[in-house]
Amino acid sequence: QKEVEQDPGPLSVPEGAIVSLNCTYSNSAFQYFMWYRQYSRKGPELLMYTYSSGNKEDGRFTAQVDKSSKYISLFIRDSQPSDSATYLCAMETSGTYKYIFGTGTRLKVLA
Amino acid sequence: EADIYQTPRYLVIGTGKKITLECSQTMGHDKMYWYQQDPGMELHLIHYSYGVNSTEKGDLSSESTVSRIRTEHFPLTLESARPSHTSQYLCASSVASGLYEQYFGPGTRLTVT
């Protein structure tokens, strides 16, 4: 079983929709949770970063971490065609400096 | 945009050739990483470095080697390329402490024929 599971999609939504992207994990030692966005033929770029449980909001993006369920989510409000990309979750155990990535979810926002 | 660069961006090369993938960053980051990414698969850490003259193998078995002679430079070398090495290679860097955000380069897409 993989340490981090992520639905690969693809996920197609109409412009303006609320998008929910999720990852589950099995290692209870993970403390740092990140979401990266990767456009085609580019490297990943960090979107959101959360330590331990809770919510974090940044503009149209909200990250949620539920450590009791080992489940993290990224919500995108008012989705735009420019949000079309692959979204990768990543997790890290404090002090290891090594990330474990999900496989990524391909999102397509239709104009 | 992150100041981390990779060259070449695309490389097609024959089996048995020696290749070096270059990675440079101008942010003064101590930590640097090499990942391998295949379509539909998670990123796999193949090498990392905590600073000059420090290199470690990652979780994915790799036939590549790395060096870290200068803070800003972290090249990856394949002594004898094979078709199984065909993949996307991503370089990343991060600060030494505190926030562990990794900044990624644009990647090198390698095809070994």
CSV table of C-alpha atoms in Angstrom, one decimal:
chain,number,residue,atom,x,y,z
A,1,GLN,CA,0.0,0.0,0.0
A,2,LYS,CA,1.3,3.4,-0.9
A,3,GLU,CA,1.9,5.9,2.0
A,4,VAL,CA,-0.1,8.6,0.1
A,5,GLU,CA,-3.1,7.9,-2.1
A,6,GLN,CA,-4.5,10.4,-4.6
A,7,ASP,CA,-7.1,9.9,-7.3
A,8,PRO,CA,-5.4,10.6,-10.6
A,9,GLY,CA,-8.5,11.9,-12.3
A,10,PRO,CA,-8.9,13.5,-14.8
A,11,LEU,CA,-11.4,15.7,-13.3
A,12,SER,CA,-13.4,18.0,-15.6
A,13,VAL,CA,-15.5,20.9,-14.2
A,14,PRO,CA,-17.2,23.9,-15.7
A,15,GLU,CA,-15.8,27.4,-15.0
A,16,GLY,CA,-16.9,28.8,-11.7
A,17,ALA,CA,-17.4,25.4,-10.0
A,18,ILE,CA,-16.0,24.5,-6.6
A,19,VAL,CA,-13.4,21.9,-6.9
A,20,SER,CA,-12.4,19.4,-4.2
A,21,LEU,CA,-9.2,17.5,-4.4
A,22,ASN,CA,-8.2,14.9,-1.8
A,23,CYS,CA,-5.4,12.7,-0.5
A,24,THR,CA,-5.4,10.0,2.1
A,25,TYR,CA,-2.3,8.8,3.9
A,26,SER,CA,-1.3,6.0,6.2
A,27,ASN,CA,1.7,7.4,8.1
A,28,SER,CA,0.5,9.1,11.2
A,29,ALA,CA,4.0,10.7,11.7
A,30,PHE,CA,3.3,13.1,8.8
A,31,GLN,CA,3.1,16.7,10.2
A,32,TYR,CA,3.6,18.9,7.1
A,33,PHE,CA,1.1,18.9,4.3
A,34,MET,CA,1.5,20.6,1.1
A,35,TRP,CA,-0.3,21.1,-2.2
A,36,TYR,CA,1.6,21.7,-5.4
A,37,ARG,CA,0.3,22.8,-8.8
A,38,GLN,CA,2.1,21.5,-11.9
A,39,TYR,CA,1.4,22.9,-15.4
A,40,SER,CA,2.2,20.8,-18.4
A,41,ARG,CA,6.0,20.7,-19.1
A,42,LYS,CA,6.8,22.7,-15.9
A,43,GLY,CA,8.0,21.9,-12.5
A,44,PRO,CA,5.6,21.8,-9.5
A,45,GLU,CA,5.0,25.1,-7.6
A,46,LEU,CA,3.8,25.3,-4.0
A,47,LEU,CA,0.2,26.4,-3.5
A,48,MET,CA,-0.6,25.8,0.1
A,49,TYR,CA,1.3,24.6,3.2
A,50,THR,CA,-0.3,23.4,6.4
A,51,TYR,CA,1.3,22.2,9.6
A,52,SER,CA,-0.6,19.5,11.6
A,53,SER,CA,-4.4,19.7,11.5
A,54,GLY,CA,-6.7,22.6,10.6
A,55,ASN,CA,-7.7,24.9,7.7
A,56,LYS,CA,-5.7,27.4,5.8
A,57,GLU,CA,-7.2,29.9,3.2
A,58,ASP,CA,-5.4,31.8,0.5
A,59,GLY,CA,-7.6,33.6,-1.9
A,60,ARG,CA,-9.7,31.1,-3.8
A,61,PHE,CA,-7.8,28.1,-2.3
A,62,THR,CA,-8.5,26.4,1.0
A,63,ALA,CA,-6.4,23.5,2.4
A,64,GLN,CA,-7.8,21.3,5.1
A,65,VAL,CA,-6.1,18.6,7.1
A,66,ASP,CA,-7.9,16.0,9.2
A,67,LYS,CA,-5.2,14.0,11.0
A,68,SER,CA,-7.7,11.8,12.8
A,69,SER,CA,-9.0,10.5,9.5
A,70,LYS,CA,-5.6,10.8,7.7
A,71,TYR,CA,-7.2,12.9,5.0
A,72,ILE,CA,-6.3,16.2,3.4
A,73,SER,CA,-8.3,18.3,0.9
A,74,LEU,CA,-7.7,21.3,-1.3
A,75,PHE,CA,-10.8,23.3,-2.3
A,76,ILE,CA,-10.7,25.7,-5.2
A,77,ARG,CA,-13.6,28.2,-5.4
A,78,ASP,CA,-14.7,30.0,-8.6
A,79,SER,CA,-12.5,27.7,-10.7
A,80,GLN,CA,-10.9,29.3,-13.8
A,81,PRO,CA,-9.6,27.7,-17.0
A,82,SER,CA,-6.1,28.8,-15.8
A,83,ASP,CA,-6.5,26.4,-12.8
A,84,SER,CA,-6.3,23.5,-15.3
A,85,ALA,CA,-3.2,21.6,-14.1
A,86,THR,CA,-2.1,18.6,-12.2
A,87,TYR,CA,-2.4,19.0,-8.4
A,88,LEU,CA,0.0,17.1,-6.2
A,89,CYS,CA,-0.3,16.6,-2.5
A,90,ALA,CA,2.9,16.1,-0.5
A,91,MET,CA,3.7,15.2,3.1
A,92,GLU,CA,6.7,15.2,5.3
A,93,THR,CA,7.6,13.9,8.7
A,94,SER,CA,9.2,16.7,10.8
A,95,GLY,CA,12.9,16.8,10.5
A,96,THR,CA,13.4,14.4,7.6
A,97,TYR,CA,13.4,17.0,4.8
A,98,LYS,CA,12.0,14.3,2.5
A,99,TYR,CA,8.6,14.7,0.9
A,100,ILE,CA,6.3,11.9,0.0
A,101,PHE,CA,4.2,12.9,-3.0
A,102,GLY,CA,0.8,11.7,-4.3
A,103,THR,CA,0.4,10.7,-7.9
A,104,GLY,CA,-1.3,14.0,-8.7
A,105,THR,CA,-4.9,14.7,-9.9
A,106,ARG,CA,-5.3,16.2,-13.4
A,107,LEU,CA,-7.9,19.0,-13.3
A,108,LYS,CA,-9.5,20.6,-16.4
A,109,VAL,CA,-11.7,23.6,-16.0
A,110,LEU,CA,-13.9,24.1,-19.0
A,111,ALA,CA,-14.6,27.7,-20.2
B,1,GLU,CA,9.1,32.5,-10.0
B,2,ALA,CA,11.8,30.3,-8.4
B,3,ASP,CA,15.4,30.9,-9.5
B,4,ILE,CA,16.2,27.3,-10.2
B,5,TYR,CA,17.4,26.2,-13.6
B,6,GLN,CA,17.8,22.9,-15.4
B,7,THR,CA,19.5,22.1,-18.6
B,8,PRO,CA,18.9,20.6,-21.0
B,9,ARG,CA,15.1,20.8,-21.0
B,10,TYR,CA,14.9,17.9,-23.4
B,11,LEU,CA,17.4,15.2,-24.3
B,12,VAL,CA,17.3,12.2,-26.6
B,13,ILE,CA,20.3,10.0,-26.4
B,14,GLY,CA,21.4,6.5,-27.3
B,15,THR,CA,21.9,3.6,-25.0
B,16,GLY,CA,25.3,3.4,-23.3
B,17,LYS,CA,26.1,7.1,-23.4
B,18,LYS,CA,27.2,9.1,-20.4
B,19,ILE,CA,25.0,12.1,-19.6
B,20,THR,CA,25.0,14.8,-17.0
B,21,LEU,CA,21.8,16.7,-16.1
B,22,GLU,CA,22.5,20.2,-14.8
B,23,CYS,CA,20.7,22.0,-12.0
B,24,SER,CA,21.6,25.4,-10.6
B,25,GLN,CA,19.9,27.7,-8.1
B,26,THR,CA,20.6,31.3,-7.3
B,27,MET,CA,18.7,31.4,-4.0
B,28,GLY,CA,21.5,30.3,-1.8
B,29,HIS,CA,19.6,27.3,-0.6
B,30,ASP,CA,21.5,24.6,1.3
B,31,LYS,CA,19.2,21.7,0.5
B,32,MET,CA,18.9,20.3,-3.0
B,33,TYR,CA,17.0,17.3,-4.4
B,34,TRP,CA,16.6,15.2,-7.5
B,35,TYR,CA,13.3,13.6,-8.3
B,36,GLN,CA,12.1,11.2,-11.0
B,37,GLN,CA,8.6,11.7,-12.3
B,38,ASP,CA,6.8,9.3,-14.7
B,39,PRO,CA,3.3,10.0,-16.1
B,40,GLY,CA,0.6,9.2,-13.6
B,41,MET,CA,3.2,8.3,-11.0
B,42,GLU,CA,4.3,10.1,-7.8
B,43,LEU,CA,7.6,11.9,-7.7
B,44,HIS,CA,10.3,9.7,-6.4
B,45,LEU,CA,13.3,11.1,-4.5
B,46,ILE,CA,16.5,9.7,-6.0
B,47,HIS,CA,19.2,12.0,-4.4
B,48,TYR,CA,19.4,14.8,-2.0
B,49,SER,CA,22.0,17.1,-0.5
B,50,TYR,CA,22.1,19.1,2.8
B,51,GLY,CA,25.0,21.3,1.7
B,52,VAL,CA,28.4,21.3,0.0
B,53,ASN,CA,30.1,17.9,0.0
B,54,SER,CA,27.0,16.3,1.4
B,55,THR,CA,25.0,13.8,-0.8
B,56,GLU,CA,22.6,11.0,0.1
B,57,LYS,CA,20.6,8.5,-1.9
B,58,GLY,CA,16.9,8.8,-1.8
B,59,ASP,CA,14.2,6.2,-1.6
B,60,LEU,CA,14.2,5.1,-5.3
B,61,SER,CA,17.0,2.9,-6.3
B,62,SER,CA,19.0,4.8,-9.0
B,63,GLU,CA,22.0,4.1,-11.1
B,64,SER,CA,22.8,7.8,-11.2
B,65,THR,CA,25.3,9.7,-9.1
B,66,VAL,CA,25.4,13.3,-7.9
B,67,SER,CA,28.0,15.8,-6.6
B,68,ARG,CA,27.7,19.0,-4.6
B,69,ILE,CA,30.9,21.0,-4.9
B,70,ARG,CA,29.3,24.4,-4.9
B,71,THR,CA,26.1,25.5,-3.0
B,72,GLU,CA,24.4,26.6,-6.2
B,73,HIS,CA,25.1,23.5,-8.4
B,74,PHE,CA,23.9,19.9,-8.1
B,75,PRO,CA,24.5,17.9,-11.3
B,76,LEU,CA,23.2,14.4,-11.8
B,77,THR,CA,25.2,11.9,-13.9
B,78,LEU,CA,24.2,8.7,-15.6
B,79,GLU,CA,27.4,6.8,-16.5
B,80,SER,CA,25.6,4.5,-19.1
B,81,ALA,CA,22.1,5.5,-20.1
B,82,ARG,CA,19.5,2.8,-20.6
B,83,PRO,CA,16.0,2.9,-22.0
B,84,SER,CA,14.7,2.3,-18.4
B,85,HIS,CA,16.2,5.7,-17.5
B,86,THR,CA,13.6,7.4,-19.8
B,87,SER,CA,11.7,9.8,-17.5
B,88,GLN,CA,11.3,13.3,-16.4
B,89,TYR,CA,13.9,14.5,-13.9
B,90,LEU,CA,13.1,17.4,-11.5
B,91,CYS,CA,15.6,19.3,-9.4
B,92,ALA,CA,14.4,21.2,-6.3
B,93,SER,CA,16.0,23.2,-3.5
B,94,SER,CA,14.9,24.5,-0.1
B,95,VAL,CA,16.2,26.6,2.8
B,96,ALA,CA,18.1,24.8,5.6
B,97,SER,CA,15.6,25.3,8.4
B,98,GLY,CA,12.1,26.4,9.2
B,99,LEU,CA,9.6,26.3,6.3
B,100,TYR,CA,10.4,23.3,4.2
B,101,GLU,CA,9.1,24.7,0.9
B,102,GLN,CA,10.8,23.1,-2.0
B,103,TYR,CA,11.3,25.2,-5.2
B,104,PHE,CA,11.3,23.1,-8.3
B,105,GLY,CA,13.1,23.6,-11.6
B,106,PRO,CA,11.3,23.1,-15.0
B,107,GLY,CA,12.6,19.6,-15.4
B,108,THR,CA,14.6,17.6,-17.9
B,109,ARG,CA,12.7,15.2,-20.1
B,110,LEU,CA,15.1,12.4,-20.9
B,111,THR,CA,14.5,9.8,-23.6
B,112,VAL,CA,17.0,6.9,-24.1
B,113,THR,CA,16.7,5.1,-27.3
